[in-house]
Short mmCIF file of C-alpha atoms in Angstrom, two decimals:
data_model
loop_
_atom_site.label_atom_id
_atom_site.label_comp_id
_atom_site.label_asym_id
_atom_site.label_seq_id
_atom_site.Cartn_x
_atom_site.Cartn_y
_atom_site.Cartn_z
CA MET F 1 -24.25 9.51 58.05
CA THR F 2 -23.14 11.14 61.22
CA HIS F 3 -21.96 9.15 64.22
CA PRO F 4 -22.85 10.12 67.73
CA PRO F 5 -20.01 11.17 69.93
CA ASN F 6 -18.24 8.46 71.90
CA GLY F 7 -20.18 5.85 70.02
CA ARG F 8 -19.81 3.51 67.07
CA ALA F 9 -22.23 2.25 64.57
CA ALA F 10 -23.53 -1.25 64.96
CA PRO F 11 -24.76 -3.49 62.24
CA GLY F 12 -28.31 -2.60 61.23
CA GLY F 13 -27.84 1.05 62.29
CA SER F 14 -27.93 0.48 66.06
CA VAL F 15 -25.51 2.32 68.22
CA LEU F 16 -23.36 0.69 70.91
CA SER F 17 -22.38 2.96 73.70
CA GLU F 18 -18.84 2.84 75.08
CA ALA F 19 -18.07 4.51 78.31
CA PRO F 20 -15.08 6.75 78.36
CA GLY F 21 -11.94 5.08 79.72
CA ASN F 22 -13.50 1.59 79.86
CA ALA F 23 -12.60 -1.44 77.77
CA PRO F 24 -15.06 -2.57 75.21
CA ALA F 25 -17.76 -4.83 76.60
CA SER F 26 -17.23 -8.58 75.89
CA PRO F 27 -19.87 -10.32 73.89
CA PRO F 28 -21.95 -12.87 75.80
CA ALA F 29 -20.35 -16.36 75.97
CA ALA F 30 -21.75 -19.03 73.75
CA PRO F 31 -23.52 -21.87 75.59
CA THR F 32 -21.25 -24.95 76.16
CA VAL F 33 -22.22 -28.26 74.66
CA PRO F 34 -21.05 -31.49 76.43
CA ALA F 35 -18.30 -33.27 74.51
CA GLN F 36 -19.52 -36.41 72.80
CA ARG F 37 -17.40 -39.68 72.77
CA GLY F 38 -15.80 -39.90 69.38
CA ALA F 39 -16.58 -36.34 68.50
CA PRO F 40 -13.74 -34.29 67.01
CA GLY F 41 -11.62 -32.74 69.74
CA ALA F 42 -13.14 -34.88 72.56
CA PRO F 43 -10.64 -36.10 75.24
CA VAL F 44 -9.64 -39.82 74.94
CA PRO F 45 -10.15 -41.76 78.21
CA ARG F 46 -6.98 -43.38 79.69
CA ARG F 47 -6.89 -47.23 79.43
CA SER F 48 -5.69 -49.50 82.23
CA ALA F 49 -2.27 -51.16 82.13
CA TRP F 50 -3.97 -54.59 82.17
CA ALA F 51 -6.03 -53.77 79.05
CA GLU F 52 -2.99 -52.44 77.26
CA GLY F 53 -1.00 -55.56 78.23
CA VAL F 54 -3.75 -57.81 76.92
CA ASP F 55 -3.77 -55.94 73.61
CA ARG F 56 -0.01 -56.24 73.30
CA LEU F 57 -0.22 -59.99 74.06
CA ARG F 58 -2.94 -60.44 71.44
CA TYR F 59 -0.81 -58.63 68.96
CA ALA F 60 2.26 -60.70 69.85
CA LEU F 61 0.37 -63.97 69.60
CA GLY F 62 -0.82 -62.92 66.20
CA THR F 63 2.77 -63.19 64.98
CA GLU F 64 4.87 -66.34 64.63
CA PRO F 65 7.69 -65.09 66.89
CA GLY F 66 5.18 -64.35 69.64
CA ARG F 67 3.66 -67.79 69.36
CA LEU F 68 7.10 -69.39 69.46
CA ARG F 69 8.02 -67.50 72.62
CA LEU F 70 4.83 -68.71 74.30
CA ILE F 71 5.47 -72.30 73.21
CA GLY F 72 9.03 -72.17 74.54
CA LEU F 73 7.87 -70.79 77.88
CA VAL F 74 5.17 -73.46 78.28
CA LEU F 75 7.54 -76.29 77.34
CA ALA F 76 10.25 -75.11 79.71
CA LEU F 77 7.77 -74.76 82.57
CA LEU F 78 6.34 -78.23 81.93
CA VAL F 79 9.77 -79.89 81.92
CA VAL F 80 10.91 -78.09 85.07
CA ALA F 81 7.60 -78.79 86.84
CA PHE F 82 7.89 -82.48 85.93
CA GLY F 83 11.38 -82.61 87.42
CA ALA F 84 10.35 -80.73 90.57
CA VAL F 85 7.31 -82.94 91.23
CA THR F 86 9.35 -86.08 90.56
CA ALA F 87 12.09 -84.94 92.94
CA TRP F 88 9.51 -84.16 95.62
CA GLN F 89 7.61 -87.46 95.37
CA THR F 90 10.69 -89.68 95.04
CA ALA F 91 12.39 -87.91 97.95
CA GLU F 92 9.38 -88.66 100.16
CA ARG F 93 9.33 -92.32 99.17
CA SER F 94 13.08 -92.71 99.46
CA ALA F 95 12.99 -91.23 102.97
CA ALA F 96 10.17 -93.61 103.94
CA ALA F 97 12.11 -96.61 102.59
CA HIS F 98 15.13 -95.46 104.61
CA ASP F 99 12.94 -95.25 107.73
CA VAL F 100 11.63 -98.78 107.14
CA LEU F 101 15.17 -100.17 106.97
CA HIS F 102 16.96 -98.04 109.55
CA ARG F 103 14.34 -96.81 111.99
CA SER F 104 10.88 -98.36 112.30
CA GLN F 105 11.77 -102.03 111.72
CA PRO F 106 14.79 -101.96 114.07
CA LEU F 107 12.61 -100.24 116.68
CA THR F 108 9.95 -102.91 116.21
CA ASN F 109 12.61 -105.55 116.67
CA ASP F 110 13.86 -103.78 119.81
CA ALA F 111 10.32 -103.64 121.19
CA ALA F 112 10.00 -107.40 120.66
CA SER F 113 13.38 -107.88 122.35
CA ILE F 114 12.17 -105.88 125.38
CA PHE F 115 9.10 -108.11 125.70
CA GLN F 116 11.15 -111.29 125.29
CA ALA F 117 13.84 -110.18 127.73
CA LEU F 118 11.27 -109.35 130.41
CA ALA F 119 9.35 -112.58 129.90
CA ASP F 120 12.56 -114.62 129.92
CA ALA F 121 13.74 -112.87 133.08
CA ASP F 122 10.49 -113.88 134.79
CA THR F 123 10.98 -117.44 133.59
CA ALA F 124 14.57 -117.52 134.85
CA ALA F 125 13.48 -116.11 138.24
CA SER F 126 10.83 -118.81 138.72
CA THR F 127 13.25 -121.51 137.55
CA GLY F 128 15.84 -120.37 140.08
CA PHE F 129 13.21 -120.36 142.80
CA LEU F 130 12.24 -123.96 142.01
CA SER F 131 15.89 -125.01 142.20
CA GLY F 132 15.91 -124.47 145.95
CA GLY F 133 17.74 -122.15 148.27
CA GLN F 134 20.94 -122.05 146.22
CA GLU F 135 20.03 -120.69 142.78
CA PRO F 136 22.14 -122.16 139.93
CA ALA F 137 24.75 -119.74 138.61
CA LYS F 138 23.62 -120.14 134.99
CA THR F 139 20.03 -119.32 135.91
CA ARG F 140 21.09 -116.21 137.83
CA GLU F 141 23.32 -115.11 134.93
CA ARG F 142 20.44 -115.55 132.51
CA TYR F 143 18.16 -113.44 134.69
CA ASP F 144 20.75 -110.68 135.06
CA ARG F 145 21.44 -110.71 131.32
CA ASP F 146 17.74 -110.37 130.52
CA ILE F 147 17.26 -107.45 132.93
CA GLU F 148 20.33 -105.70 131.53
CA LEU F 149 19.14 -106.21 127.94
CA ALA F 150 15.66 -104.89 128.74
CA SER F 151 17.16 -101.81 130.43
CA GLU F 152 19.43 -101.10 127.44
CA LYS F 153 16.62 -101.45 124.91
CA LEU F 154 14.32 -99.25 126.98
CA ALA F 155 16.98 -96.55 127.17
CA ALA F 156 17.53 -96.74 123.40
CA ALA F 157 13.79 -96.55 122.74
CA ALA F 158 13.38 -93.59 125.09
CA SER F 159 16.18 -91.68 123.32
CA ASN F 160 14.48 -92.07 119.96
CA SER F 161 12.94 -88.69 119.14
CA GLY F 162 10.38 -90.23 116.81
CA VAL F 163 8.51 -92.37 119.34
CA SER F 164 4.78 -91.86 119.48
CA SER F 165 2.95 -90.71 122.59
CA SER F 166 1.67 -94.26 123.12
CA SER F 167 5.20 -95.66 122.92
CA ALA F 168 6.59 -92.97 125.20
CA GLU F 169 3.94 -93.70 127.83
CA ALA F 170 4.64 -97.45 127.71
CA ILE F 171 8.41 -96.86 128.00
CA ALA F 172 7.94 -94.54 130.98
CA LYS F 173 5.78 -97.09 132.80
CA LEU F 174 8.24 -99.90 132.15
CA ASN F 175 11.12 -97.79 133.43
CA ARG F 176 9.18 -97.14 136.64
CA LYS F 177 8.05 -100.75 137.14
CA LEU F 178 11.32 -102.52 136.34
CA PRO F 179 13.10 -101.54 139.62
CA VAL F 180 9.98 -102.53 141.57
CA TYR F 181 9.96 -105.95 139.92
CA THR F 182 13.66 -106.63 140.49
CA GLY F 183 13.30 -105.55 144.13
CA GLU F 184 10.47 -108.02 144.72
CA ILE F 185 12.46 -110.82 143.06
CA ASP F 186 15.43 -110.08 145.33
CA THR F 187 13.13 -110.21 148.37
CA ALA F 188 11.72 -113.55 147.19
CA ARG F 189 15.25 -114.93 146.86
CA VAL F 190 16.15 -113.88 150.39
CA TYR F 191 13.15 -115.68 151.89
CA ASN F 192 13.71 -118.69 149.63
CA ARG F 193 17.31 -119.08 150.83
CA GLN F 194 16.02 -119.11 154.39
CA GLY F 195 13.50 -121.80 153.50
CA LEU F 196 10.55 -119.57 154.38
CA PRO F 197 7.28 -120.01 152.42
CA LEU F 198 6.92 -116.22 152.26
CA GLY F 199 9.36 -116.33 149.34
CA GLY F 200 6.71 -117.98 147.18
CA ALA F 201 4.26 -115.16 147.91
CA TRP F 202 6.82 -112.52 146.93
CA LEU F 203 7.66 -114.42 143.73
CA ARG F 204 3.98 -114.76 142.87
CA HIS F 205 3.41 -111.05 143.42
CA ALA F 206 6.43 -110.14 141.28
CA SER F 207 5.29 -112.50 138.52
CA GLU F 208 1.79 -111.01 138.59
CA LEU F 209 3.32 -107.55 138.23
CA MET F 210 5.26 -108.80 135.23
CA GLN F 211 2.44 -110.74 133.56
CA THR F 212 -0.47 -108.36 134.16
CA ASP F 213 1.28 -105.00 133.93
CA MET F 214 4.81 -104.91 132.55
CA LEU F 215 4.34 -107.37 129.72
CA GLN F 216 1.13 -105.61 128.73
CA GLN F 217 3.05 -102.34 128.45
CA ALA F 218 5.80 -104.09 126.50
CA GLU F 219 3.19 -105.54 124.16
CA ARG F 220 1.64 -102.08 123.77
CA LEU F 221 5.06 -100.72 122.80
CA TYR F 222 5.52 -103.58 120.34
CA GLN F 223 2.14 -102.94 118.72
CA ALA F 224 2.78 -99.18 118.47
CA GLU F 225 6.09 -99.74 116.71
CA ASN F 226 4.45 -102.25 114.38
CA GLU F 227 1.88 -99.63 113.45
CA ARG F 228 4.60 -97.09 112.72
CA LEU F 229 6.38 -99.64 110.55
CA GLY F 230 3.17 -100.13 108.59
CA GLU F 231 2.80 -96.36 108.15
CA ASP F 232 6.34 -96.11 106.76
CA TYR F 233 5.55 -98.88 104.27
CA ASP F 234 2.38 -97.02 103.25
CA ARG F 235 4.45 -93.91 102.52
CA ALA F 236 7.19 -95.76 100.65
CA THR F 237 5.27 -98.02 98.28
CA PRO F 238 2.56 -95.97 96.43
CA TYR F 239 3.35 -95.05 92.83
CA PRO F 240 4.17 -91.34 92.20
CA TRP F 241 1.16 -90.94 89.93
CA LEU F 242 1.32 -87.14 89.85
CA ALA F 243 4.90 -87.19 88.57
CA ILE F 244 4.16 -89.94 86.05
CA GLY F 245 1.08 -88.14 84.72
CA LEU F 246 2.97 -84.85 84.42
CA GLY F 247 5.78 -86.64 82.61
CA VAL F 248 3.39 -88.09 80.04
CA LEU F 249 1.82 -84.66 79.52
CA THR F 250 5.26 -83.08 79.05
CA LEU F 251 6.27 -85.69 76.48
CA ALA F 252 3.03 -85.11 74.56
CA ALA F 253 3.60 -81.34 74.55
CA LEU F 254 7.18 -81.75 73.30
CA ALA F 255 6.04 -84.11 70.55
CA ARG F 256 3.32 -81.68 69.51
CA ALA F 257 5.85 -78.84 69.31
CA GLN F 258 8.16 -81.01 67.21
CA VAL F 259 5.37 -81.86 64.76
CA ARG F 260 4.42 -78.18 64.50
CA ASP F 261 7.99 -77.24 63.76
CA TYR F 262 8.23 -79.90 61.05
CA ARG F 263 5.02 -78.76 59.35
CA ARG F 264 6.13 -75.14 59.23
CA THR F 265 9.80 -75.61 58.32
CA SER F 266 9.98 -79.12 56.78
CA ARG F 267 12.87 -79.85 59.17
CA VAL F 268 12.62 -83.36 60.49
CA LEU F 269 14.12 -82.73 63.91
CA ASN F 270 14.68 -79.76 66.17
CA GLN F 271 17.81 -80.60 68.17
CA GLY F 272 16.77 -78.65 71.26
CA LEU F 273 13.33 -80.25 71.39
CA VAL F 274 14.86 -83.67 70.82
CA ALA F 275 17.23 -83.12 73.76
CA ALA F 276 14.33 -81.98 75.96
CA GLY F 277 12.25 -84.99 74.94
CA ALA F 278 15.14 -87.38 75.58
CA ALA F 279 15.73 -85.97 79.06
CA THR F 280 12.02 -86.17 79.87
CA LEU F 281 11.72 -89.73 78.56
CA VAL F 282 14.78 -90.90 80.50
CA LEU F 283 13.42 -89.40 83.70
CA LEU F 284 9.95 -90.87 83.14
CA LEU F 285 11.33 -94.34 82.49
CA TRP F 286 13.71 -94.06 85.43
CA VAL F 287 11.04 -93.07 87.95
CA THR F 288 8.56 -95.64 86.66
CA ALA F 289 10.94 -98.60 86.43
CA GLY F 290 12.91 -97.67 89.54
CA HIS F 291 9.82 -97.29 91.67
CA THR F 292 8.37 -100.52 90.33
CA VAL F 293 11.51 -102.36 91.45
CA ALA F 294 11.55 -100.55 94.79
CA ARG F 295 7.87 -101.25 95.37
CA GLY F 296 8.32 -104.94 94.59
CA GLU F 297 11.30 -105.34 96.91
CA LEU F 298 9.68 -103.41 99.74
CA ASN F 299 6.48 -105.40 99.43
CA ASN F 300 8.53 -108.59 99.46
CA SER F 301 10.35 -107.47 102.59
CA LYS F 302 6.98 -106.74 104.20
CA GLU F 303 5.10 -109.85 103.11
CA SER F 304 7.89 -112.33 103.77
CA GLY F 305 10.40 -110.72 106.12
CA VAL F 306 8.26 -108.49 108.36
CA ALA F 307 5.25 -110.81 108.41
CA SER F 308 7.44 -113.81 109.27
CA LEU F 309 9.30 -111.85 111.94
CA ARG F 310 6.03 -110.77 113.52
CA VAL F 311 4.71 -114.32 113.69
CA LEU F 312 8.02 -115.70 114.99
CA ASN F 313 8.21 -113.00 117.67
CA ASP F 314 4.64 -113.82 118.71
CA ALA F 315 5.58 -117.49 118.85
CA ARG F 316 8.58 -116.76 121.04
CA ILE F 317 6.48 -114.63 123.37
CA ALA F 318 3.89 -117.42 123.67
CA SER F 319 6.59 -119.96 124.50
CA LEU F 320 8.05 -117.68 127.19
CA LYS F 321 4.63 -117.15 128.76
CA ALA F 322 3.99 -120.89 128.68
CA ARG F 323 7.29 -121.62 130.38
CA ALA F 324 6.69 -119.03 133.12
CA SER F 325 3.23 -120.45 133.77
CA GLU F 326 4.61 -123.99 133.87
CA ASN F 327 7.09 -123.00 136.57
CA LEU F 328 4.53 -121.03 138.58
CA THR F 329 2.20 -124.03 138.59
CA LEU F 330 4.78 -125.86 140.73
CA VAL F 331 5.70 -122.78 142.77
CA ASN F 332 2.10 -122.15 143.87
CA ARG F 333 0.97 -125.80 144.03
CA GLY F 334 -2.61 -125.06 143.07
CA ALA F 335 -3.00 -122.04 145.38
CA VAL F 336 -4.11 -119.81 142.52
CA THR F 337 -7.27 -120.91 140.71
CA ARG F 338 -9.74 -119.54 138.22
CA LYS F 339 -13.20 -120.40 136.95
CA VAL F 340 -13.45 -121.82 133.44
CA GLY F 341 -17.08 -122.51 132.70
CA ASP F 342 -18.40 -124.62 135.54
CA LYS F 343 -14.94 -125.87 136.56
CA THR F 344 -12.30 -124.47 138.88
CA VAL F 345 -8.83 -125.03 137.49
CA ASP F 346 -5.26 -124.10 138.32
CA ALA F 347 -4.78 -120.62 136.88
CA TYR F 348 -1.18 -121.14 135.76
CA GLU F 349 -1.79 -124.56 134.23
CA TYR F 350 -4.71 -123.11 132.29
CA THR F 351 -2.48 -120.26 131.03
CA TYR F 352 0.17 -122.79 130.00
CA GLN F 353 -2.32 -124.74 127.91
CA GLN F 354 -3.67 -121.57 126.27
CA GLN F 355 -0.20 -120.34 125.37
CA MET F 356 0.86 -123.70 123.95
CA LYS F 357 -2.28 -123.76 121.85
CA ALA F 358 -1.40 -120.31 120.55
CA LEU F 359 2.17 -121.46 119.91
CA ALA F 360 1.56 -124.74 118.13
CA GLY F 361 -2.20 -125.16 117.84
CA PRO F 362 -4.15 -128.09 119.22
CA GLU F 363 -2.42 -131.43 119.67
CA GLN F 364 -1.26 -132.98 116.36
CA SER F 365 -2.43 -129.92 114.39
CA GLY F 366 -1.37 -129.05 110.88
CA HIS F 367 -0.21 -125.88 109.22
CA GLY F 368 -1.85 -122.47 108.95
CA LYS F 369 -4.27 -121.17 111.53
CA ASP F 370 -4.86 -124.63 113.01
CA GLY F 371 -1.12 -124.92 113.66
CA GLY F 372 -0.84 -121.79 115.77
CA TYR F 373 1.97 -119.33 115.32
CA LEU F 374 4.38 -122.05 114.23
CA GLY F 375 2.01 -123.32 111.55
CA ARG F 376 1.58 -119.81 110.22
CA ALA F 377 5.33 -119.22 110.33
CA LEU F 378 5.90 -122.36 108.31
CA GLU F 379 3.59 -121.02 105.60
CA LEU F 380 5.44 -117.69 105.48
CA ALA F 381 8.98 -119.05 105.58
CA ASP F 382 10.52 -118.86 102.10
CA SER F 383 14.13 -119.80 102.83
CA GLY F 384 15.71 -123.09 103.77
CA ALA F 385 17.10 -121.75 107.02
CA GLY F 386 13.78 -120.24 108.06
CA THR F 387 11.79 -123.35 107.19
CA GLY F 388 14.23 -125.63 109.00
CA ALA F 389 14.14 -123.50 112.14
CA VAL F 390 10.33 -123.53 112.26
CA GLU F 391 10.14 -127.28 111.68
CA GLU F 392 12.60 -127.79 114.54
CA ALA F 393 10.54 -125.54 116.81
CA ARG F 394 7.35 -127.46 116.00
CA ALA F 395 8.96 -130.80 116.77
CA ARG F 396 10.39 -129.53 120.04
CA ALA F 397 7.08 -127.93 121.04
CA GLN F 398 5.34 -131.29 120.67
CA GLU F 399 8.09 -132.91 122.73
CA TRP F 400 7.60 -130.22 125.37
CA ARG F 401 3.89 -130.97 125.53
CA ASN F 402 4.52 -134.66 126.04
CA ARG F 403 7.02 -134.08 128.83
CA HIS F 404 4.77 -131.53 130.49
CA GLY F 405 1.95 -134.08 130.50
CA GLU F 406 4.23 -136.54 132.32
CA ALA F 407 5.14 -133.89 134.89
CA ARG F 408 1.48 -133.06 135.51
CA ARG F 409 0.61 -136.72 136.03
CA LEU F 410 3.40 -137.08 138.57
CA ASP F 411 2.26 -133.95 140.40
CA ASP F 412 -1.37 -135.09 140.41
CA ASP F 413 -0.24 -138.45 141.88
CA GLY F 414 1.48 -136.63 144.74
CA GLU F 415 5.00 -137.06 143.35
CA TYR F 416 5.89 -133.39 143.61
CA LYS F 417 9.65 -133.90 143.73
CA LYS F 418 9.64 -136.07 140.61
CA ALA F 419 7.37 -133.60 138.86
CA LEU F 420 9.78 -130.82 139.81
CA GLU F 421 12.69 -132.81 138.40
CA LYS F 422 10.72 -133.38 135.22
CA VAL F 423 10.30 -129.62 134.81
CA ILE F 424 13.67 -128.15 135.82
CA GLY F 425 15.85 -131.22 135.28
CA THR F 426 18.45 -132.93 137.46
CA ALA F 427 21.64 -134.85 136.87
CA GLY F 428 19.68 -138.10 136.74
CA ASN F 429 16.85 -136.79 134.53
CA ALA F 430 17.98 -136.02 130.99
CA ARG F 431 14.51 -135.29 129.58
CA PRO F 432 13.10 -132.29 131.46
CA THR F 433 10.66 -129.78 129.95
CA ALA F 434 13.34 -127.12 130.45
CA GLN F 435 15.39 -128.82 127.77
CA SER F 436 12.47 -128.78 125.34
CA PHE F 437 11.71 -125.13 126.10
CA ASP F 438 15.34 -124.15 125.49
CA ALA F 439 15.28 -126.03 122.19
CA VAL F 440 12.09 -124.24 121.10
CA ASP F 441 13.54 -120.87 122.08
CA LYS F 442 16.80 -121.57 120.27
CA ALA F 443 15.02 -122.68 117.10
CA LEU F 444 12.80 -119.61 117.14
CA GLY F 445 15.85 -117.41 117.64
CA GLY F 446 17.47 -119.02 114.59
CA GLY F 447 14.31 -118.47 112.55
CA ILE F 448 14.17 -114.80 113.58
CA THR F 449 17.82 -114.34 112.55
CA ALA F 450 17.17 -115.93 109.14
CA GLU F 451 14.04 -113.85 108.48
CA GLN F 452 15.79 -110.70 109.64
CA ALA F 453 18.48 -111.30 107.03
CA ASP F 454 15.82 -111.84 104.34
CA PHE F 455 14.08 -108.62 105.36
CA ARG F 456 17.26 -106.57 105.26
CA GLY F 457 18.22 -107.92 101.84
CA SER F 458 14.88 -107.02 100.25
CA ALA F 459 14.56 -103.67 102.05
CA GLN F 460 18.08 -102.65 101.03
CA ASP F 461 17.30 -103.50 97.40
CA GLY F 462 14.10 -101.45 97.64
CA GLU F 463 15.89 -98.45 99.09
CA GLY F 464 18.72 -98.78 96.56
CA ALA F 465 16.31 -98.73 93.62
CA MET F 466 15.35 -95.15 94.53
CA THR F 467 18.88 -93.93 95.23
CA GLY F 468 19.74 -90.75 93.33
CA MET F 469 16.24 -90.15 91.97
CA PRO F 470 15.60 -86.79 93.66
CA VAL F 471 18.93 -85.30 92.53
CA GLY F 472 18.76 -86.94 89.11
CA SER F 473 15.26 -85.58 88.59
CA GLY F 474 16.46 -82.04 89.14
CA VAL F 475 19.45 -82.41 86.81
CA LEU F 476 17.44 -83.95 83.98
CA ALA F 477 14.70 -81.36 84.37
CA LEU F 478 17.18 -78.50 84.04
CA LEU F 479 18.76 -80.11 80.98
CA GLY F 480 15.34 -80.70 79.42
CA GLY F 481 14.18 -77.14 80.13
CA ALA F 482 17.36 -75.72 78.64
CA GLY F 483 16.92 -77.89 75.55
CA ALA F 484 13.35 -76.65 75.04
CA VAL F 485 14.42 -73.02 75.35
CA LEU F 486 17.37 -73.45 72.97
CA GLY F 487 15.26 -75.33 70.45
CA ILE F 488 12.64 -72.59 70.31
CA GLY F 489 15.36 -69.92 70.38
CA ARG F 490 16.90 -71.41 67.25
CA ARG F 491 13.64 -70.90 65.42
CA LEU F 492 13.24 -67.36 66.76
CA SER F 493 16.67 -66.39 65.44
CA GLU F 494 15.40 -66.94 61.91
CA TYR F 495 13.08 -63.93 62.29
CA ARG F 496 15.80 -61.42 63.14
#
């Protein structure tokens, strides 16, 4: 068979031409078929890091060493979390107990002292006015001492950075009004020494400023500080339930790990897990028992000490208001009246009767609510000194009422001078109402001192029961976490 020039035979006898100097023609490309997933030679898609991590974790948890590592991590985190939560909650409650003892209750006591000092200063001013042109030295010293004490307590309260807006406003108003009051009292004294009746008008105006404005602001300050004291008690006394619950959960997890270890190795105890469990148990018992003691002592200081102090301070305030009204009744001689129902009565005498009823209840009353503040204080008093002081105050308050009744009868019969002597006392009259008032005030002061000591004793015990808990919680948690890690690590070493 002959071949054509510049050509080559093709299968089946066909001839493929080839141009001179050109490369052979390429055969037509085969059609491409899309690669199928799983087909031989197909590209494998890249997996995400998260999916690969999950696969590795599944594989690790399928082995005993992997499971042990997870158990150790969970146990260590539980123990440390228990310690951290315990430290946080006990630190909050310990700080609140400290505030009760060293901040809010002293501030409440100072607020009561401000009220009492202002009210007593007003009483001393009216007593000096009734004494005539030449004010007794002791009365003037008492007035000056009260004004100085009120100024000092107001300055201390104003410097306290934790005062509320309500307290700050009351303090600012008292600081503005106090110089105005003392100036009006000084003016009243000047006119009184000259024997001019204008002195009585100035004294009445100053007393109205005190009774209707300044004492209301002082009472507002007292109530605001009482509310803050209650808030501090509310923060200090609740149980740390989150910490206790987490502690129980941690103990259960440690016990479960110990049982698992025993079933797989027949070893009775794992020393690391035992150490972790012991640290957790000690901390759980400490926080539960310690807070129970602290809660009991703080509640005792609130229910007996603070409650008694509040009632005794209210009683003292009522007695001071009653005494000021008693004096002003004689200063004004019926010039100031008010309507009570269908009757017109002397305004200051009416106030005296209302304050005495608040102090000691109706005539010949018993204990509790019917006995006024003193009856309530007698119910709350739980010490011999406190009970004795209240009983003395009740007896003297009744004596005061009787003597006041005699003074009012003398005044109503036109015996003003004798009535005046019955109220302020003279060398020849040894049974004035002033003597009874001083006895009531002294007894109440003794009761306040006794209840203050009871409060401090219980509050100090409550604060002491939580001492060291925050730091101790952290130390025990670290020891427990280390024990859990070492205990599990001991088991892991057996697989190497």
